Coordinates of C-alpha atoms (C1' of nucleotides) in Angstrom, one line a residue:
Chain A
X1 CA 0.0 0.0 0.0
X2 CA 1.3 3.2 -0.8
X3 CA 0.0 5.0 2.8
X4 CA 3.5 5.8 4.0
X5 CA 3.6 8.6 1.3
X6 CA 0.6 10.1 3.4
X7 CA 0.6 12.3 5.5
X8 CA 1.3 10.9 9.2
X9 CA -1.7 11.8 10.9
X10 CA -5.2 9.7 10.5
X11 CA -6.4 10.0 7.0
X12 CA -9.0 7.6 7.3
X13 CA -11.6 10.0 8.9
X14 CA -12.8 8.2 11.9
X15 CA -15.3 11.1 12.5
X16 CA -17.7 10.0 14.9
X17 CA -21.3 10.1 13.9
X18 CA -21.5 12.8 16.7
X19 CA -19.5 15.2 15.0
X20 CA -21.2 14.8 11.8
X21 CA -24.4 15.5 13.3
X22 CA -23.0 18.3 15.0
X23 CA -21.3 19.7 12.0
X24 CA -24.7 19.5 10.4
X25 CA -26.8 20.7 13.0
X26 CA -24.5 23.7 12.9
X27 CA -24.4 24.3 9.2
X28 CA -28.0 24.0 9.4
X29 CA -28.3 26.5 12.4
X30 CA -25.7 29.3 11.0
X31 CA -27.5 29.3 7.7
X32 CA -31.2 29.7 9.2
X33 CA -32.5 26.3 8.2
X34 CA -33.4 26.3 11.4
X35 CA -34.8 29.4 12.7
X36 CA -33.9 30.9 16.3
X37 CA -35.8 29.6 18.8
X38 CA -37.3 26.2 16.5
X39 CA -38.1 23.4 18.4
X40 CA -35.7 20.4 17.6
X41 CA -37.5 16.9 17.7
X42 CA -34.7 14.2 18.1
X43 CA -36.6 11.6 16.1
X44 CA -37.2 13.6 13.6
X45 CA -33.4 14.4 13.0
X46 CA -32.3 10.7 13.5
X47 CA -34.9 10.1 10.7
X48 CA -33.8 12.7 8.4
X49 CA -29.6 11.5 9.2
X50 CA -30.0 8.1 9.1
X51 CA -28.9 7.4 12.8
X52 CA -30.0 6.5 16.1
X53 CA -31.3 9.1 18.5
X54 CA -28.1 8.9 20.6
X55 CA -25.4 10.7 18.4
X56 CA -28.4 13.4 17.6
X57 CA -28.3 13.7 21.4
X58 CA -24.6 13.7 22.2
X59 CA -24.3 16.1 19.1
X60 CA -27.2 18.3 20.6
X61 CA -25.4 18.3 23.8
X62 CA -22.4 19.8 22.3
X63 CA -24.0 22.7 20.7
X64 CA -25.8 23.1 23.9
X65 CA -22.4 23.6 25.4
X66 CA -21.3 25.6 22.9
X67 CA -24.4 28.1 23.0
X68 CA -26.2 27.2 19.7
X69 CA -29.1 25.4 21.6
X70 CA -30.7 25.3 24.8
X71 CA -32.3 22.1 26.3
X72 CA -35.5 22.4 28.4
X73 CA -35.7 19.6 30.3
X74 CA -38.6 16.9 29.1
X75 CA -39.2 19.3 26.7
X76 CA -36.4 18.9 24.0
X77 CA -33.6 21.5 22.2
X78 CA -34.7 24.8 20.9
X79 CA -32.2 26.7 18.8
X80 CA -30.6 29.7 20.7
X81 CA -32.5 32.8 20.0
X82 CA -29.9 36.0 20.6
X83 CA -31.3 39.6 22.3
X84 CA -30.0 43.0 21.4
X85 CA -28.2 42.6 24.8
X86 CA -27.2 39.0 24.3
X87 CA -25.5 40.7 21.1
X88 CA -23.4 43.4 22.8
X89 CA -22.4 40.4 25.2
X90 CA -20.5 38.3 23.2
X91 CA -18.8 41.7 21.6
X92 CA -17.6 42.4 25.0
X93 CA -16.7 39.3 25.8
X94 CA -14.7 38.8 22.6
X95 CA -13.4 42.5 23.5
X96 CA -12.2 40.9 26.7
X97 CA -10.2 38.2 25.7
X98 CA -8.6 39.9 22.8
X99 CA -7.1 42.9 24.9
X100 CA -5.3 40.3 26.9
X101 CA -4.6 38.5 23.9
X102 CA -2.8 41.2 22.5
X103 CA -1.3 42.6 25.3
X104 CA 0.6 39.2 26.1
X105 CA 1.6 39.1 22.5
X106 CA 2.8 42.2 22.3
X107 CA 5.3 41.1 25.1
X108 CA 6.5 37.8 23.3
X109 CA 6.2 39.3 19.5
X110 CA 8.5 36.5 17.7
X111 CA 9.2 37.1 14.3
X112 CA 7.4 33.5 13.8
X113 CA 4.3 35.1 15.1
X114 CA 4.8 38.4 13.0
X115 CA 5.2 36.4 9.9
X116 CA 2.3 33.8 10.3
X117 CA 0.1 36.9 11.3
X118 CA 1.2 38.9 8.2
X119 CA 0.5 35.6 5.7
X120 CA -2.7 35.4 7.5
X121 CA -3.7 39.1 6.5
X122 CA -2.7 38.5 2.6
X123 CA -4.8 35.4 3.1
X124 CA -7.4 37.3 4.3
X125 CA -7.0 40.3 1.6
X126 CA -7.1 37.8 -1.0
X127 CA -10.5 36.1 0.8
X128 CA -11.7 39.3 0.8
X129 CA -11.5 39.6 -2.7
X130 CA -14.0 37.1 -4.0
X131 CA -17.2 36.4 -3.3
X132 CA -17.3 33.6 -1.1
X133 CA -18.4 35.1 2.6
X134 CA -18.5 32.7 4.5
X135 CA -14.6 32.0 3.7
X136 CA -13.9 35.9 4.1
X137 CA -14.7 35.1 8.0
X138 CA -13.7 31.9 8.4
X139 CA -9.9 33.8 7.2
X140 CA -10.6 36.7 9.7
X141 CA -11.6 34.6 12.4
X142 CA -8.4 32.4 12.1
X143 CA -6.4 35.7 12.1
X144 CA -7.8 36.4 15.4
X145 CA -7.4 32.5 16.5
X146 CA -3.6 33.1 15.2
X147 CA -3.2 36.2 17.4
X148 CA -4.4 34.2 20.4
X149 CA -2.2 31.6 19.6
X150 CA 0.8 33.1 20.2
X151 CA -0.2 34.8 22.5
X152 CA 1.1 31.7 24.8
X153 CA -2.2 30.8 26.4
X154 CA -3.6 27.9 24.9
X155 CA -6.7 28.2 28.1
X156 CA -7.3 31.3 26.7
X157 CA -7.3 30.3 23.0
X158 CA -10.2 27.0 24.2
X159 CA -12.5 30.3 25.5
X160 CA -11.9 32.2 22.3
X161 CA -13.2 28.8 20.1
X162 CA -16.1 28.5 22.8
X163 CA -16.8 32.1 21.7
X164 CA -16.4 32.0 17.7
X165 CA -19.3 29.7 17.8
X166 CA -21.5 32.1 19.2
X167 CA -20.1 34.7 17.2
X168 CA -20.7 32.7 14.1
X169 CA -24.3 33.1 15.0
X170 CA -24.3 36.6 15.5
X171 CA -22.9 37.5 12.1
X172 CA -25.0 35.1 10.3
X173 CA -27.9 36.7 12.0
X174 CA -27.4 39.3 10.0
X175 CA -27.3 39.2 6.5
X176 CA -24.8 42.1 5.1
X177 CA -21.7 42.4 7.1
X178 CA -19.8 42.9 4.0
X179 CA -17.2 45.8 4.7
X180 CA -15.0 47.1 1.7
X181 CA -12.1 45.3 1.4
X182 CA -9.7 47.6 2.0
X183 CA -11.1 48.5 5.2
X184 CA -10.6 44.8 6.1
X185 CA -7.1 45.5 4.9
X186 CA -6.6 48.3 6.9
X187 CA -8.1 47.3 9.6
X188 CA -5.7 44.4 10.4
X189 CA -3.0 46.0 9.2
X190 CA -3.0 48.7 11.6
X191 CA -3.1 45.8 14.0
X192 CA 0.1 44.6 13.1
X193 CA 1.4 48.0 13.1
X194 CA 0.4 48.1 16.5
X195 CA 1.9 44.9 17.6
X196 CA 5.3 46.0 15.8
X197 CA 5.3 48.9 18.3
X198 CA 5.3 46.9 21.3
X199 CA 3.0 49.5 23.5
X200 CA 0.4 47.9 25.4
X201 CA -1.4 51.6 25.1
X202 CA -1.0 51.1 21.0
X203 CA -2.4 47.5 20.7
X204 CA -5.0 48.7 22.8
X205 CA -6.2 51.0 20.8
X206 CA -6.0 49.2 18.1
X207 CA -7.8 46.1 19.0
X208 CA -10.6 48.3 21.0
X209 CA -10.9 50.4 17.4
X210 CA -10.6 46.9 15.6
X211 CA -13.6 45.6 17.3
X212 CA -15.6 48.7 18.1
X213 CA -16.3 48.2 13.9
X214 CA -16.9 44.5 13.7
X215 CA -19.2 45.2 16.7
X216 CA -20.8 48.5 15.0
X217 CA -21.5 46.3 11.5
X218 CA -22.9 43.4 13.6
X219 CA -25.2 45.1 16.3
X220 CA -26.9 47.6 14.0
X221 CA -30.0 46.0 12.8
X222 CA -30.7 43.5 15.8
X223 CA -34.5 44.3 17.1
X224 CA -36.8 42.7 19.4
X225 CA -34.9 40.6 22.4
X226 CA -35.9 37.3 22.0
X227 CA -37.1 35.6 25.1
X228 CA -35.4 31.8 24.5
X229 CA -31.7 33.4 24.5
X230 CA -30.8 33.7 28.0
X231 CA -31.0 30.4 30.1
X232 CA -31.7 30.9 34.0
X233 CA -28.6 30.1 36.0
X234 CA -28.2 26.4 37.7
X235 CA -27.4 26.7 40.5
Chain B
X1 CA -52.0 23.0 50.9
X2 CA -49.9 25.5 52.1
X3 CA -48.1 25.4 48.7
X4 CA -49.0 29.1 47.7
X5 CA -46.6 30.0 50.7
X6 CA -43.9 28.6 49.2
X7 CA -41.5 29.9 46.2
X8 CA -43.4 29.6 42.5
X9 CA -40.8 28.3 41.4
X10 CA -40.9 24.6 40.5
X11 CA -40.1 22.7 44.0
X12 CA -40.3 19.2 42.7
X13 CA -36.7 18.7 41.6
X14 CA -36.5 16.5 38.5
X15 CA -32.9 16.0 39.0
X16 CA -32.0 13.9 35.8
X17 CA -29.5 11.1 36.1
X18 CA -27.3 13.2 33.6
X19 CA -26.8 15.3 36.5
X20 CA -26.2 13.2 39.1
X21 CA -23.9 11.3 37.2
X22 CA -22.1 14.3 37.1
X23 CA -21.6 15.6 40.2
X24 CA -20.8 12.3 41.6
X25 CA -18.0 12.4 38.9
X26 CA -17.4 15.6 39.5
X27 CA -17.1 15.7 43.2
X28 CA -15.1 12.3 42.8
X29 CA -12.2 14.1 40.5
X30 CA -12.3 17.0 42.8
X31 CA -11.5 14.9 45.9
X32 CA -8.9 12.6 44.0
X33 CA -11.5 9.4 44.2
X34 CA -9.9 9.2 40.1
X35 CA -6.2 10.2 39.7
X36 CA -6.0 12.8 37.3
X37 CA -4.7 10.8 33.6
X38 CA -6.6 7.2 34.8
X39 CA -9.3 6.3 32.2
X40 CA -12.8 5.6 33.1
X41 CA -14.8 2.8 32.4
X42 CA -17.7 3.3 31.2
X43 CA -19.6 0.3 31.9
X44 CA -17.7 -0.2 35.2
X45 CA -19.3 3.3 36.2
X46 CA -22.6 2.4 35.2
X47 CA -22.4 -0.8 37.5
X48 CA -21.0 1.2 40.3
X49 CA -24.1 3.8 39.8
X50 CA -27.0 1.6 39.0
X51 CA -27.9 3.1 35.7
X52 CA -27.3 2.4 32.0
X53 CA -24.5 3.7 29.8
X54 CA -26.8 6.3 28.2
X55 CA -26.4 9.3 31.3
X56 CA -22.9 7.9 32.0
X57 CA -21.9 8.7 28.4
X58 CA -23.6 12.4 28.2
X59 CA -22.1 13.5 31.8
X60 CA -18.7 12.4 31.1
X61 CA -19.4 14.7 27.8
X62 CA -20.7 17.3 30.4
X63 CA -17.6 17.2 32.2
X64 CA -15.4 17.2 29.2
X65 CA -16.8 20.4 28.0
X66 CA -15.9 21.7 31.3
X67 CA -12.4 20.9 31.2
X68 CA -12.7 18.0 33.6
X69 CA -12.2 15.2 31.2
X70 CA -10.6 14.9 28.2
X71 CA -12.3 11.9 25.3
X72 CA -10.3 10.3 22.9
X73 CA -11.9 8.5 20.1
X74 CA -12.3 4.4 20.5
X75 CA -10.5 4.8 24.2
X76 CA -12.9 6.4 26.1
X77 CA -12.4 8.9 29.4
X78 CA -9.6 10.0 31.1
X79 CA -9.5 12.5 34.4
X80 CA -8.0 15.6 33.3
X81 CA -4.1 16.2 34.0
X82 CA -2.8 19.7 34.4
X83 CA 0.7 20.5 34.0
X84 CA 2.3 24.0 35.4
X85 CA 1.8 25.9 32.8
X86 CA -1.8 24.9 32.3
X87 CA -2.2 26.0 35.6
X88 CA -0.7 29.3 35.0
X89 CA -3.2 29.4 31.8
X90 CA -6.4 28.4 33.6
X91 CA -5.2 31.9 36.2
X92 CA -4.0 34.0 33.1
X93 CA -7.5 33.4 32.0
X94 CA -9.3 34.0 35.2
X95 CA -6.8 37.2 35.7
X96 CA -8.5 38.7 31.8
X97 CA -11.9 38.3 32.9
X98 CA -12.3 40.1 36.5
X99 CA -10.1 42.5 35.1
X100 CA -12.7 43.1 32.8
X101 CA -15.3 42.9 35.1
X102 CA -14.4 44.8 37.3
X103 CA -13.6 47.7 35.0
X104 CA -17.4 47.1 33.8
X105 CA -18.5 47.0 37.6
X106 CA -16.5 50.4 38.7
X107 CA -18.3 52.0 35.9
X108 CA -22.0 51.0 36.9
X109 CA -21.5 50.4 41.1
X110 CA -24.9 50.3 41.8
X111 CA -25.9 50.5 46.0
X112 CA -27.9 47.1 45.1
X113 CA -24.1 45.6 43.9
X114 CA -22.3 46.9 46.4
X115 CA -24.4 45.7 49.2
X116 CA -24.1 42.2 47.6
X117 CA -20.8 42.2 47.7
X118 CA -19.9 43.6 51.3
X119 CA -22.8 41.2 52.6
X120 CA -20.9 38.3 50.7
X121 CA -17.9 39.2 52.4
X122 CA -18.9 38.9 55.1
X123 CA -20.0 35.6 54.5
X124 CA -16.8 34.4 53.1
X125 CA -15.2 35.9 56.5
X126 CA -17.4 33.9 58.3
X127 CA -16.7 30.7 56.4
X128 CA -13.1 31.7 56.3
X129 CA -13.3 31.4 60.4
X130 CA -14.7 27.6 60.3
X131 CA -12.9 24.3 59.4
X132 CA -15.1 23.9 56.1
X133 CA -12.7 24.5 53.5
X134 CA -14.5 23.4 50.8
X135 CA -17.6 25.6 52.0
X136 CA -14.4 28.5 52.1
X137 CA -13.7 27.8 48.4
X138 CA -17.3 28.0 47.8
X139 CA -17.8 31.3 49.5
X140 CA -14.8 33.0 47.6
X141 CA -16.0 32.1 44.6
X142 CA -19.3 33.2 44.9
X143 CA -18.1 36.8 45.4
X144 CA -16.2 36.5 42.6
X145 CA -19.6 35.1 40.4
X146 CA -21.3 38.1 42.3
X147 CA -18.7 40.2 40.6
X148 CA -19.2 39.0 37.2
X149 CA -23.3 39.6 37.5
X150 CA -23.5 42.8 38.6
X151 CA -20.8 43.7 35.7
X152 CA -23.4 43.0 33.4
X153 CA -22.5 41.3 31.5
X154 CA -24.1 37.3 31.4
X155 CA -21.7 35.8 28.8
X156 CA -19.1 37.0 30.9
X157 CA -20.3 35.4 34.2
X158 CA -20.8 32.1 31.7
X159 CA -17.1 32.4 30.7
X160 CA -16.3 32.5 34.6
X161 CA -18.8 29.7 35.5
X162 CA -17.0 27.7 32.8
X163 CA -13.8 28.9 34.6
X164 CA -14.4 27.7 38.1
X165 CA -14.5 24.2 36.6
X166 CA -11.3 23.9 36.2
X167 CA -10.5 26.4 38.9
X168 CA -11.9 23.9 41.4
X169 CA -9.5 21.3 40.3
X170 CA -6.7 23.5 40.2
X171 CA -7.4 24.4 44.0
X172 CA -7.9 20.6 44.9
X173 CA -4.7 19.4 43.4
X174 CA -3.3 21.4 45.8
X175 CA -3.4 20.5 49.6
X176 CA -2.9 23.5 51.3
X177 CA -4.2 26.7 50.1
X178 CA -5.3 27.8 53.6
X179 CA -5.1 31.2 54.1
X180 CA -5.3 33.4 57.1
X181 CA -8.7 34.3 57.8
X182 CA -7.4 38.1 58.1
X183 CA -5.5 37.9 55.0
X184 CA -8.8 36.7 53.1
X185 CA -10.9 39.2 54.8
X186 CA -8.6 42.3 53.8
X187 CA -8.2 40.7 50.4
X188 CA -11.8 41.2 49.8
X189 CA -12.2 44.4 51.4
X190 CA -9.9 46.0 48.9
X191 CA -11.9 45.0 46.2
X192 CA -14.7 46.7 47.7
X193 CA -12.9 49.8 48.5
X194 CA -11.4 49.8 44.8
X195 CA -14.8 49.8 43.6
X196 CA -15.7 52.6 45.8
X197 CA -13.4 54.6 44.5
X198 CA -14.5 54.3 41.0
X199 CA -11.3 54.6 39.7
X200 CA -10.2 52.0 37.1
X201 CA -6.5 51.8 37.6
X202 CA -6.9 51.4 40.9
X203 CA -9.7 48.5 40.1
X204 CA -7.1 46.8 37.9
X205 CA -4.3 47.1 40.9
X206 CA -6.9 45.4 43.0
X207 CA -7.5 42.5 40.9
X208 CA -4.1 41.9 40.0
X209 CA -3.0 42.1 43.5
X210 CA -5.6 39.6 44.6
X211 CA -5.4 37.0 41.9
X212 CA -1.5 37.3 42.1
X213 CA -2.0 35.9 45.8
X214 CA -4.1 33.5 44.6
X215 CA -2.2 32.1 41.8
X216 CA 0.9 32.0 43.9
X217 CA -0.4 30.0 46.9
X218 CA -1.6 27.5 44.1
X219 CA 1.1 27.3 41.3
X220 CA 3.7 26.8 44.2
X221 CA 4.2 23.2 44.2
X222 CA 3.3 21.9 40.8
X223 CA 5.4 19.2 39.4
X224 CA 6.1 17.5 36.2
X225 CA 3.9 18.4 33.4
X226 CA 1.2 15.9 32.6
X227 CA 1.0 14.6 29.1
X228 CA -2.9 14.1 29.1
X229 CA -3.6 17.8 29.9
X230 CA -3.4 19.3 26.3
X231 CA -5.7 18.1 23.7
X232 CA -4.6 19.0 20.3
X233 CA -6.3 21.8 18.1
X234 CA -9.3 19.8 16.4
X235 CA -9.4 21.9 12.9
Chain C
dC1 C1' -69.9 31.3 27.3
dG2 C1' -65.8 30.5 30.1
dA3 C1' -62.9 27.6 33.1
dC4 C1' -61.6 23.3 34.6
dT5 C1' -60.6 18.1 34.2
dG6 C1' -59.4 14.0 32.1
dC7 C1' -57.6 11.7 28.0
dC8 C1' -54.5 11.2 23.9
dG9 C1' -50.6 11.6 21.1
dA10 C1' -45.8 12.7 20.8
dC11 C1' -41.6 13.0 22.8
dT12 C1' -37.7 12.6 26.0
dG13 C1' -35.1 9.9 29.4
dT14 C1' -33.4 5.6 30.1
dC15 C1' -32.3 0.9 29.2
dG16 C1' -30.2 -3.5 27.3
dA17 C1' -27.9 -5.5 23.3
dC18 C1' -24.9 -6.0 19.2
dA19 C1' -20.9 -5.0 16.2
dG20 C1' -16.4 -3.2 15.5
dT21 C1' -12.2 -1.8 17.5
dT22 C1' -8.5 -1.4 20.9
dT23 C1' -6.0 -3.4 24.5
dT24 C1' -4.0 -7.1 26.7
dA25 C1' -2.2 -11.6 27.5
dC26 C1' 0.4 -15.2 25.7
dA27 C1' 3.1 -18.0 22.8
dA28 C1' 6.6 -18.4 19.3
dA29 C1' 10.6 -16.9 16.8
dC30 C1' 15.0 -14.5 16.6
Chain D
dG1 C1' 16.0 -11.6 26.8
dT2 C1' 13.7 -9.1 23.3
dT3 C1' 10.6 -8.8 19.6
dT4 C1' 6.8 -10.4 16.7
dG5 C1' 2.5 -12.4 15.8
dT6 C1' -2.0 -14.1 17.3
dA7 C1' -6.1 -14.7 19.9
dA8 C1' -9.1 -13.5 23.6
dA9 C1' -11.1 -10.1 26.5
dA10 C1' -12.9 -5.6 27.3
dC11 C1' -14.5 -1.5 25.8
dT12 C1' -16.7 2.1 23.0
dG13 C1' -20.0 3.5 19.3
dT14 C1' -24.4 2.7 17.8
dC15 C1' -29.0 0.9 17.7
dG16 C1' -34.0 -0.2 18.7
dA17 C1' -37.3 -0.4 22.4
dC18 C1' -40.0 0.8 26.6
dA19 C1' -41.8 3.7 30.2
dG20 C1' -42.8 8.2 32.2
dT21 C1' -43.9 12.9 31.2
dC22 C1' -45.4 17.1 28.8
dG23 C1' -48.6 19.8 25.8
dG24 C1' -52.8 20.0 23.5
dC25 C1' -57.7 18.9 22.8
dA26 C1' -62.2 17.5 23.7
dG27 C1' -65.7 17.0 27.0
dT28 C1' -68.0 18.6 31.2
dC29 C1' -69.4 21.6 34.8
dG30 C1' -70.5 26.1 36.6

DNA sequence: CGACTGCCGACTGTCGACAGTTTTACAAAC
DNA sequence: GTTTGTAAAACTGTCGACAGTCGGCAGTCG
């Protein structure tokens, strides 16, 4: 067999029947298939997939966990419906973690980083360029998945994932976030400028200017709260 | 029935075996009843519980979302190991979002949050005075959730919930992390007169004072890293 | 005509079982 | 003694099925 000219790691895609069904269910969820707040009947999805009810359920459980659905007990999973506030939450969260983010990079600023953060901005430019919008975030998201990469925390990397999913929902909630792209350009060039520097009070700026607009584009048009979004505390 | 005396809110506690599962587990990691990197049956947990593999399978995915296990495909469970520098991680993390936090709080101190807090404090003191360490841990960070809620911001006091988690286990791995009860008390009392003073450099000072003391009474004494800690990126 | 009660359908929570895979134990060969 | 190959055992991933529960609807009483 000619499988030692592959690449080392598994080729053979193992992928659990779980993660199918959650890719799917998320696919389904980001692109309004499903609409927010939908009632989610497990038989019916392990009808539609092919599969037993448990992988739906495991799968459901993992979009619960990542914010995409909410379980009612006895009563099933109902797909996350987001509030104005709910909104401006995940902004500032997101505005949160990537302040610290750059202010530990700009401490530790290897030329390794700088150059994987500069390919990751032509990438982006280049995205940017075509038509395919979905891939334009996809590219900006891994630039900021890149910048809290080496930022040296890998904890603080797990939250930033936990977040994208969330955020994912947000901009698909709303159906033109398409900036110019040169102000994409710009915009993450001015980060790297920043970074370059090596003052905290710089990157600051930038990031909080960097965001401010991603938040600006997003928020603007989000209207009634919806009531399913927030889940009571458990304790 | 005297039921209309009691709270509306639903007294009957359907407790679902998903959750019991996991806070036996969980309480069973957090006192070292599984040593962190030793796999878990599956089947050998359902025996020891009484129930079927179904609520085994979606607590231990419970817990692996919150940091507490880690799966791996076709092998099943394993207790979570940290290694040093996760530890300094899970803190790093913890140290980005009360910063935040608190900056959010100082800006919207409401008489309603501030008597919250000092009335928590005084709890914690009181706790702090007792044998109950685990009630002491408890205490502590339910200021710190207090924190987080009156900040506004819920996704932010979700990040932190998501936190403790793992906070929890970095605190049990340790033995001793008793403070003095004086040294908790004007800890906390710092916080509150940070807040006070509305100032947001001085907030930040605060918090990085007080999680500083933290992280060192905790990081001290961690040994080799553990292999099992870090899963790989899953992209 | 409105409100309450009991029944019915649908669904979730849980269970036991089967198939494929991984691990382990053991024997044979170098 | 070390390594290789094989077979059994144990385990996970998945499935179909059953019981208890929830929401809705019809019937009944005031």
């Amino acid at each position: 067999m000619a499988l030692s000219t592959m690449a080392p790691k598994a080729f053979i895609q193992h992928q659990n029947l779980v993660e199918q069904v959650a890719d799917y269910l998320t696919q389904a969820i980001i692109q309004q298939h499903f609409l927010p707040g939908e009632r989610l009947s497990e038989v019916q999805l392990s009808k539609d997939l092919g599969v037993s009810r448990a992988p739906v359920r495991e799968a459901a459980r993992l979009l619960e966990s990542r914010g995409l659905l909410i379980s009612k007990p006895r009563r099933g999973f109902f797909v996350r419906a987001l509030n104005a506030v709910e909104f401006e939450d995940v902004f500032d969260l997101r505005l949160c973690l990537e302040r610290h983010a750059i202010d530990r990079l700009a401490e530790r600023y290897s030329v390794e980083a700088q150059r994987a953060l500069e390919q990751q901005v032509e990438v982006l430019c280049e995205a940017a360029l075509g038509n395919d919008e979905t891939r334009r975030i996809e590219e900006d998201l891994q630039f900021h998945r890149l910048m809290l990469h080496y930022a040296g925390n890998e904890r603080l990397l797990k939250a930033f994932d936990g977040l994208t999913h969330e955020l994912r929902l947000c901009i698909a909630l709303i159906t033109k976030t398409h900036d110019a792209p040169d102000t994409i350009a710009t915009s993450h060039f001015k980060l790297l400028e920043a970074l370059a520097s090596g003052s905290s009070a710089v990157c600051r700026e930038a990031i909080d200017y960097h965001i401010g607009v991603a938040r600006k584009f997003v928020v603007r048009g989000v209207g009634e709260p919806g009531e399913l979004g927030s889940q009571e505390s458990q304790r």
